Short mmCIF file of C-alpha atoms in Angstrom, two decimals:
data_model
loop_
_atom_site.label_atom_id
_atom_site.label_comp_id
_atom_site.label_asym_id
_atom_site.label_seq_id
_atom_site.Cartn_x
_atom_site.Cartn_y
_atom_site.Cartn_z
CA UNK J 1 -15.71 7.22 -20.82
CA UNK J 2 -16.54 4.78 -18.04
CA UNK J 3 -14.50 1.63 -16.94
CA UNK J 4 -13.77 -0.78 -14.36
CA UNK J 5 -10.81 -0.10 -12.35
CA UNK J 6 -9.17 -2.65 -10.06
CA UNK J 7 -7.36 -1.41 -6.88
CA UNK J 8 -4.69 -3.88 -5.69
CA UNK J 9 -3.87 -3.96 -2.02
CA UNK J 10 -1.85 -5.80 0.39
CA UNK J 11 -3.81 -9.03 1.73
CA UNK J 12 -5.79 -8.03 4.93
CA UNK J 13 -6.31 -4.22 3.75
CA UNK J 14 -9.07 -4.96 1.17
CA UNK J 15 -11.91 -3.55 3.91
CA UNK J 16 -10.11 -0.20 4.43
CA UNK J 17 -9.09 0.00 0.59
CA UNK J 18 -13.12 -0.33 -0.16
CA UNK J 19 -13.99 2.52 2.19
CA UNK J 20 -11.64 4.75 0.87
CA UNK J 21 -12.96 4.13 -2.83
CA UNK J 22 -16.47 4.81 -1.45
CA UNK J 23 -15.47 7.96 0.19
CA UNK J 24 -14.23 9.12 -3.01
CA UNK J 25 -17.89 8.53 -4.07
CA UNK J 26 -17.62 5.42 -6.18
CA UNK J 27 -19.12 2.07 -5.90
CA UNK J 28 -17.52 -1.08 -5.44
CA UNK J 29 -18.17 -3.55 -8.02
CA UNK J 30 -16.12 -6.52 -6.39
CA UNK J 31 -13.60 -7.33 -3.55
CA UNK J 32 -11.55 -10.19 -3.78
CA UNK J 33 -8.14 -11.07 -2.07
CA UNK J 34 -5.84 -8.47 -2.77
CA UNK J 35 -8.03 -6.47 -5.15
CA UNK J 36 -11.33 -4.08 -5.06
CA UNK J 37 -13.01 -3.44 -8.29
CA UNK J 38 -15.05 -0.39 -8.77
CA UNK J 39 -16.43 1.49 -11.52
CA UNK J 40 -15.22 5.07 -12.56
CA UNK J 41 -14.22 7.39 -15.13
CA UNK J 42 -11.27 9.38 -16.08
CA UNK J 43 -11.41 11.84 -13.10
CA UNK J 44 -11.50 8.50 -10.94
CA UNK J 45 -8.08 7.59 -12.51
CA UNK J 46 -6.47 10.97 -11.04
CA UNK J 47 -8.22 11.18 -7.80
CA UNK J 48 -7.80 7.26 -6.73
CA UNK J 49 -3.96 7.33 -7.65
CA UNK J 50 -3.83 10.44 -5.58
CA UNK J 51 -6.31 9.87 -2.61
CA UNK J 52 -6.05 5.99 -1.83
CA UNK J 53 -4.01 5.49 1.11
CA UNK J 54 -3.74 1.69 0.96
CA UNK J 55 -3.73 0.68 -2.75
CA UNK J 56 -0.52 -0.72 -4.55
CA UNK J 57 -1.55 -0.11 -8.17
CA UNK J 58 -4.79 1.17 -10.01
CA UNK J 59 -5.58 -0.48 -13.12
CA UNK J 60 -8.04 -0.16 -15.90
CA UNK J 61 -9.55 -3.66 -16.87
CA UNK J 62 -10.12 -4.05 -20.37
CA UNK J 63 -11.84 -7.35 -19.81
CA UNK J 64 -12.31 -10.90 -18.12
CA UNK J 65 -12.46 -14.34 -20.02
CA UNK J 66 -11.82 -18.00 -19.21
CA UNK J 67 -8.24 -18.93 -20.14
CA UNK J 68 -7.55 -22.88 -19.78
CA UNK J 69 -5.33 -22.88 -22.79
CA UNK J 70 -2.97 -20.40 -25.09
CA UNK J 71 -6.01 -20.36 -27.91
CA UNK J 72 -8.16 -19.02 -25.07
CA UNK J 73 -5.66 -16.64 -23.69
CA UNK J 74 -4.88 -15.45 -27.21
CA UNK J 75 -8.53 -15.19 -28.58
CA UNK J 76 -9.86 -13.66 -25.27
CA UNK J 77 -7.10 -10.75 -25.46
CA UNK J 78 -7.45 -10.10 -29.03
CA UNK J 79 -11.16 -9.65 -28.67
CA UNK J 80 -10.44 -6.58 -26.35
CA UNK J 81 -10.55 -2.97 -27.51
CA UNK J 82 -6.98 -2.04 -26.96
CA UNK J 83 -7.17 0.67 -29.85
CA UNK J 84 -9.54 2.52 -27.69
CA UNK J 85 -6.53 3.15 -25.39
CA UNK J 86 -3.12 2.42 -27.29
CA UNK J 87 -2.15 4.47 -30.12
CA UNK J 88 -0.42 3.38 -33.41
CA UNK J 89 3.23 4.72 -32.16
CA UNK J 90 2.45 4.05 -28.32
CA UNK J 91 4.31 1.31 -26.25
CA UNK J 92 2.78 -1.78 -24.82
CA UNK J 93 5.02 -4.08 -22.73
CA UNK J 94 3.58 -6.95 -20.96
CA UNK J 95 3.65 -8.35 -17.47
CA UNK J 96 1.72 -10.51 -15.09
CA UNK J 97 0.85 -13.60 -12.79
CA UNK J 98 -0.42 -16.97 -13.21
CA UNK J 99 -1.87 -18.51 -10.08
CA UNK J 100 -3.65 -21.86 -9.62
CA UNK J 101 -4.05 -21.99 -13.39
CA UNK J 102 -3.26 -24.66 -16.16
CA UNK J 103 -1.23 -21.77 -17.86
CA UNK J 104 1.33 -21.42 -15.17
CA UNK J 105 4.42 -20.21 -17.24
CA UNK J 106 4.44 -16.46 -16.94
CA UNK J 107 7.14 -15.80 -19.81
CA UNK J 108 4.91 -18.01 -22.29
CA UNK J 109 1.42 -16.08 -21.12
CA UNK J 110 3.55 -12.81 -22.04
CA UNK J 111 4.30 -13.72 -25.32
CA UNK J 112 0.68 -14.99 -25.99
CA UNK J 113 -0.86 -11.81 -25.04
CA UNK J 114 1.62 -9.55 -26.69
CA UNK J 115 1.29 -11.18 -30.02
CA UNK J 116 -2.64 -11.14 -29.67
CA UNK J 117 -2.27 -7.27 -28.91
CA UNK J 118 -0.12 -7.08 -31.82
CA UNK J 119 -2.54 -8.86 -33.89
CA UNK J 120 -5.45 -6.67 -32.90
CA UNK J 121 -3.78 -3.21 -33.52
CA UNK J 122 -2.26 -4.55 -36.75
CA UNK J 123 -5.88 -5.25 -37.98
CA UNK J 124 -7.17 -1.82 -36.54
CA UNK J 125 -4.48 0.60 -37.77
CA UNK J 126 -2.84 -1.57 -40.97
CA UNK J 127 0.26 -1.68 -39.54
CA UNK J 128 2.64 -4.95 -39.28
CA UNK J 129 5.29 -3.71 -37.25
CA UNK J 130 5.10 -1.23 -34.36
CA UNK J 131 8.07 1.21 -33.31
CA UNK J 132 6.64 1.46 -29.55
CA UNK J 133 8.05 4.85 -29.37
CA UNK J 134 5.21 6.90 -28.09
CA UNK J 135 3.25 6.75 -24.55
CA UNK J 136 3.93 3.70 -22.53
CA UNK J 137 0.86 1.62 -21.52
CA UNK J 138 1.97 -0.98 -19.51
CA UNK J 139 -0.43 -4.13 -19.85
CA UNK J 140 -0.90 -6.47 -17.19
CA UNK J 141 -2.75 -9.92 -16.99
CA UNK J 142 -3.88 -12.00 -13.91
CA UNK J 143 -4.99 -15.33 -14.23
CA UNK J 144 -6.62 -17.47 -11.53
CA UNK J 145 -8.00 -20.33 -11.66
CA UNK J 146 -7.94 -20.46 -15.33
CA UNK J 147 -9.71 -17.19 -15.43
CA UNK J 148 -7.68 -14.25 -17.22
CA UNK J 149 -7.92 -10.23 -16.47
CA UNK J 150 -6.21 -8.01 -18.92
CA UNK J 151 -5.42 -4.50 -17.37
CA UNK J 152 -3.67 -1.23 -18.07
CA UNK J 153 -1.47 0.19 -15.25
CA UNK J 154 -2.50 3.63 -14.64
CA UNK J 155 -0.37 4.12 -11.49
CA UNK J 156 3.44 3.61 -13.01
CA UNK J 157 5.66 3.42 -9.77
CA UNK J 158 3.99 1.57 -7.03
CA UNK J 159 1.46 3.97 -5.13
CA UNK J 160 3.23 2.73 -1.79
CA UNK J 161 6.42 4.77 -3.05
CA UNK J 162 5.19 8.30 -1.73
CA UNK J 163 8.38 9.86 -2.31
CA UNK J 164 9.43 10.96 1.24
CA UNK J 165 11.47 7.50 1.75
CA UNK J 166 14.73 7.43 -0.59
CA UNK J 167 16.31 5.42 2.12
CA UNK J 168 14.93 2.75 4.64
CA UNK J 169 16.42 0.60 7.34
CA UNK J 170 16.64 -3.02 7.67
CA UNK J 171 13.42 -4.73 6.74
CA UNK J 172 11.17 -1.68 6.50
CA UNK J 173 7.54 -1.59 6.84
CA UNK J 174 5.68 -0.65 3.55
CA UNK J 175 4.11 2.54 3.48
CA UNK J 176 0.54 1.22 2.72
CA UNK J 177 0.72 -1.16 5.63
CA UNK J 178 2.05 1.79 8.05
CA UNK J 179 -1.01 3.88 6.84
CA UNK J 180 -3.25 0.85 7.79
CA UNK J 181 -1.64 0.20 11.05
CA UNK J 182 -2.24 4.26 12.05
CA UNK J 183 -5.92 4.04 10.62
CA UNK J 184 -6.75 0.85 12.83
CA UNK J 185 -5.28 2.85 15.87
CA UNK J 186 -7.64 5.74 15.12
CA UNK J 187 -5.25 8.82 15.74
CA UNK J 188 -6.92 11.60 17.67
CA UNK J 189 -5.73 15.10 17.82
CA UNK J 190 -5.94 14.91 21.79
CA UNK J 191 -3.98 11.68 21.95
CA UNK J 192 -0.20 11.27 21.37
CA UNK J 193 0.90 8.98 18.62
CA UNK J 194 4.36 7.24 19.50
CA UNK J 195 6.36 4.78 17.32
CA UNK J 196 8.99 4.03 19.75
CA UNK J 197 11.24 1.94 17.42
CA UNK J 198 10.53 4.13 14.28
CA UNK J 199 13.54 3.01 11.83
CA UNK J 200 13.09 4.89 8.95
CA UNK J 201 9.92 6.83 10.33
CA UNK J 202 7.38 5.35 7.93
CA UNK J 203 4.48 4.55 10.69
CA UNK J 204 4.49 8.34 12.01
CA UNK J 205 4.80 9.88 9.07
CA UNK J 206 1.60 8.01 7.66
CA UNK J 207 0.03 8.53 10.80
CA UNK J 208 0.77 12.13 10.46
CA UNK J 209 -0.28 12.41 6.81
CA UNK J 210 -3.72 10.40 7.80
CA UNK J 211 -4.45 12.63 10.72
CA UNK J 212 -3.95 15.97 8.37
CA UNK J 213 -5.71 14.40 5.87
CA UNK J 214 -2.83 14.77 3.32
CA UNK J 215 -3.29 12.53 0.25
CA UNK J 216 -0.44 9.92 -0.31
CA UNK J 217 -0.05 10.74 -3.75
CA UNK J 218 0.17 14.45 -3.80
CA UNK J 219 4.20 14.74 -4.23
CA UNK J 220 4.45 12.13 -7.20
CA UNK J 221 3.97 11.31 -10.48
CA UNK J 222 1.74 8.84 -12.31
CA UNK J 223 1.77 6.95 -15.52
CA UNK J 224 -1.62 8.14 -16.36
CA UNK J 225 -0.58 11.80 -16.41
CA UNK J 226 0.40 10.78 -20.10
CA UNK J 227 -2.42 9.18 -21.30
CA UNK J 228 -4.07 11.79 -23.61
CA UNK J 229 -7.97 10.27 -22.62
CA UNK J 230 -6.97 11.04 -18.69
CA UNK J 231 -4.28 13.78 -19.13
CA UNK J 232 -2.54 16.34 -16.68
CA UNK J 233 -5.38 18.58 -16.24
CA UNK J 234 -7.25 15.87 -14.37
CA UNK J 235 -4.44 15.39 -12.06
CA UNK J 236 -3.67 18.63 -11.49
CA UNK J 237 -7.25 19.39 -10.41
CA UNK J 238 -7.04 16.52 -8.41
CA UNK J 239 -3.84 17.68 -6.56
CA UNK J 240 -5.53 21.32 -6.04
CA UNK J 241 -8.46 19.27 -4.35
CA UNK J 242 -5.99 17.57 -1.99
CA UNK J 243 -4.24 20.56 -1.01
CA UNK J 244 -7.61 22.15 -0.09
CA UNK J 245 -8.20 19.28 2.06
CA UNK J 246 -5.06 19.33 4.23
CA UNK J 247 -5.85 19.92 8.03
CA UNK J 248 -4.04 22.53 10.10
CA UNK J 249 -4.25 20.94 13.85
CA UNK J 250 -2.47 20.23 17.01
CA UNK J 251 -1.78 16.24 16.01
CA UNK J 252 1.43 15.34 17.68
CA UNK J 253 3.43 12.43 16.55
CA UNK J 254 6.63 11.28 18.41
CA UNK J 255 9.10 9.04 16.34
CA UNK J 256 12.08 7.70 18.51
CA UNK J 257 14.77 5.18 17.95
CA UNK J 258 17.70 3.69 20.15
CA UNK J 259 19.88 4.20 17.13
CA UNK J 260 20.87 7.66 16.38
CA UNK J 261 21.24 6.73 12.47
CA UNK J 262 17.81 5.66 12.33
CA UNK J 263 16.73 8.95 14.07
CA UNK J 264 18.61 10.89 11.68
CA UNK J 265 16.98 8.57 8.72
CA UNK J 266 13.46 9.38 10.32
CA UNK J 267 14.17 12.91 10.61
CA UNK J 268 15.39 13.27 6.71
CA UNK J 269 12.06 11.43 5.69
CA UNK J 270 9.97 13.53 7.67
CA UNK J 271 11.41 17.02 6.39
CA UNK J 272 10.74 15.23 2.76
CA UNK J 273 7.31 14.61 3.42
CA UNK J 274 6.95 18.05 4.65
CA UNK J 275 5.84 17.09 8.48
CA UNK J 276 8.77 18.40 10.48
CA UNK J 277 6.23 20.54 12.45
CA UNK J 278 3.94 17.54 13.15
CA UNK J 279 6.60 14.52 13.78
CA UNK J 280 8.94 15.06 16.39
CA UNK J 281 12.08 12.79 15.85
CA UNK J 282 14.34 12.03 19.03
CA UNK J 283 16.78 9.09 20.04
CA UNK J 284 15.18 7.12 23.08
CA UNK J 285 15.21 3.28 24.30
CA UNK J 286 11.34 2.28 23.95
CA UNK J 287 11.65 0.41 27.26
CA UNK J 288 11.96 3.71 29.26
CA UNK J 289 9.84 6.02 27.24
CA UNK J 290 7.04 8.16 29.21
CA UNK J 291 4.97 11.19 28.66
CA UNK J 292 2.62 13.65 30.99
CA UNK J 293 -0.50 13.07 28.40
CA UNK J 294 -2.20 10.03 27.10
CA UNK J 295 -0.81 8.25 24.30
CA UNK J 296 -0.95 5.42 21.49
CA UNK J 297 1.84 3.32 20.86
CA UNK J 298 2.36 1.80 17.23
CA UNK J 299 5.11 0.28 16.35
CA UNK J 300 6.95 -2.74 14.30
CA UNK J 301 9.68 -3.73 16.73
CA UNK J 302 12.98 -5.56 15.25
CA UNK J 303 12.63 -9.39 14.08
CA UNK J 304 15.68 -11.03 12.61
CA UNK J 305 16.60 -14.69 12.59
CA UNK J 306 19.94 -13.75 13.92
CA UNK J 307 18.51 -11.60 16.56
CA UNK J 308 16.11 -14.42 17.47
CA UNK J 309 18.88 -17.27 17.81
CA UNK J 310 21.10 -15.19 20.27
CA UNK J 311 17.84 -14.12 22.35
CA UNK J 312 17.81 -10.36 21.61
CA UNK J 313 14.52 -10.55 20.23
CA UNK J 314 13.02 -12.42 23.22
CA UNK J 315 14.72 -10.34 25.61
CA UNK J 316 13.29 -7.10 23.82
CA UNK J 317 9.56 -8.26 23.84
CA UNK J 318 9.77 -9.17 27.32
CA UNK J 319 10.86 -5.92 28.38
CA UNK J 320 8.71 -3.91 26.14
CA UNK J 321 5.90 -5.90 27.47
CA UNK J 322 6.45 -4.84 31.17
CA UNK J 323 7.24 -1.38 30.47
CA UNK J 324 4.33 -0.80 27.99
CA UNK J 325 1.75 -2.24 30.23
CA UNK J 326 2.96 0.19 33.01
CA UNK J 327 2.08 3.09 30.90
CA UNK J 328 -1.58 1.87 31.01
CA UNK J 329 -4.06 3.45 30.06
CA UNK J 330 -2.07 4.07 26.89
CA UNK J 331 -3.39 1.68 23.84
CA UNK J 332 -0.70 -0.52 22.18
CA UNK J 333 -0.65 -1.79 18.67
CA UNK J 334 2.14 -4.15 17.66
CA UNK J 335 3.14 -6.06 14.54
CA UNK J 336 5.35 -8.63 14.09
CA UNK J 337 5.86 -12.06 12.40
CA UNK J 338 7.18 -13.61 15.60
CA UNK J 339 5.03 -16.66 16.35
CA UNK J 340 5.59 -16.47 20.16
CA UNK J 341 4.58 -12.65 20.41
CA UNK J 342 2.12 -12.83 23.05
CA UNK J 343 3.60 -15.42 25.47
CA UNK J 344 6.99 -13.25 25.41
CA UNK J 345 5.17 -9.80 25.72
CA UNK J 346 3.18 -11.36 28.73
CA UNK J 347 -0.35 -10.54 27.91
CA UNK J 348 -3.10 -11.93 25.42
CA UNK J 349 -3.72 -9.32 23.06
CA UNK J 350 -7.51 -7.58 22.92
CA UNK J 351 -7.50 -8.10 19.51
CA UNK J 352 -5.39 -9.87 16.52
CA UNK J 353 -5.64 -9.18 12.92
CA UNK J 354 -3.78 -11.00 9.87
CA UNK J 355 -1.78 -8.84 7.75
CA UNK J 356 0.93 -8.85 5.32
CA UNK J 357 4.02 -6.93 4.95
CA UNK J 358 4.92 -7.56 1.29
CA UNK J 359 4.50 -11.13 1.22
CA UNK J 360 5.71 -11.70 4.87
CA UNK J 361 2.67 -12.99 7.15
CA UNK J 362 2.16 -10.93 10.16
CA UNK J 363 0.28 -10.43 13.20
CA UNK J 364 -1.21 -6.71 14.64
CA UNK J 365 -1.44 -7.47 18.38
CA UNK J 366 -4.28 -4.54 19.55
CA UNK J 367 -4.22 -3.90 23.21
CA UNK J 368 -6.92 -1.31 23.58
CA UNK J 369 -7.87 -2.11 27.04
CA UNK J 370 -4.28 -1.86 28.35
CA UNK J 371 -3.91 -2.48 32.12
CA UNK J 372 -1.40 -2.54 34.71
CA UNK J 373 -0.75 -6.04 35.65
#
């Protein structure tokens, strides 16, 4: 069986996600803000969930149609082949989003979509009532500019939840974004990778996973493992392939923080990720770090309204700017939502990239021509 698959992502990560999909051997059909559509089969469902580092969810797209009215939404939904996926005893809850559309009430759209699926399945199975005690198929609708897409979620828990981070610090960076930061910085075995404000250790852990080619979904489960047309065996095969790809190399990651509680948390997360031999966690002040080898700094420094009001953030950014420049020729990658970062840091970035941490707009400041000033 072949179908369109939709991999969603944080805004700004579409290019990286598309490259990942092509690396798995699948062809992109379309790329739009926050999602990449590609063609695949049952094996693709398993592989994409386990291997895609920058995706938030992977969906099976049943179809799309104009939905400028509730009647159009009902009839378009009812025309789709739900019985090809959902059995007579299975559960099919509905949720979704409506953006820049005439149908802006999500609860009303949920009711219409649910009623349309029930109508279709009632006709196919000869039932007037569904117990919904079987396999759970989470139905998702996305209505954008009066065009609806109807999908089934194959991931379940969002893909950024790898399983190693049971606790996080204040304002944690999402794992998918952390992986993207690591990829953009081009981690190399001969260059030390260092997050000197590591918090819960997410950037360091994702960098280690990337450098050692450890699939992000290797240690977790997925909704589609229960789908009979996909099955556990395909996920088992995908995990075996993932294990066979893991590299044994000398890539070294430092994850340090001035707060000993954060260092302990990062250490616990590193251990759960199985990366204690690759990621070294320790207490250190980012304004005083040094090493006798070339390094790359990638970090998400603290930011908050309270800290900004009493000047802590401004002072920190000035001090790390002065110290990080002294580490030249190290490369530096800093993500923050602070609007005056470059002025405070004391140097214009060589390149800037707009990214999002969840719904928070941020900028990645890249200093790959880092020179002493």
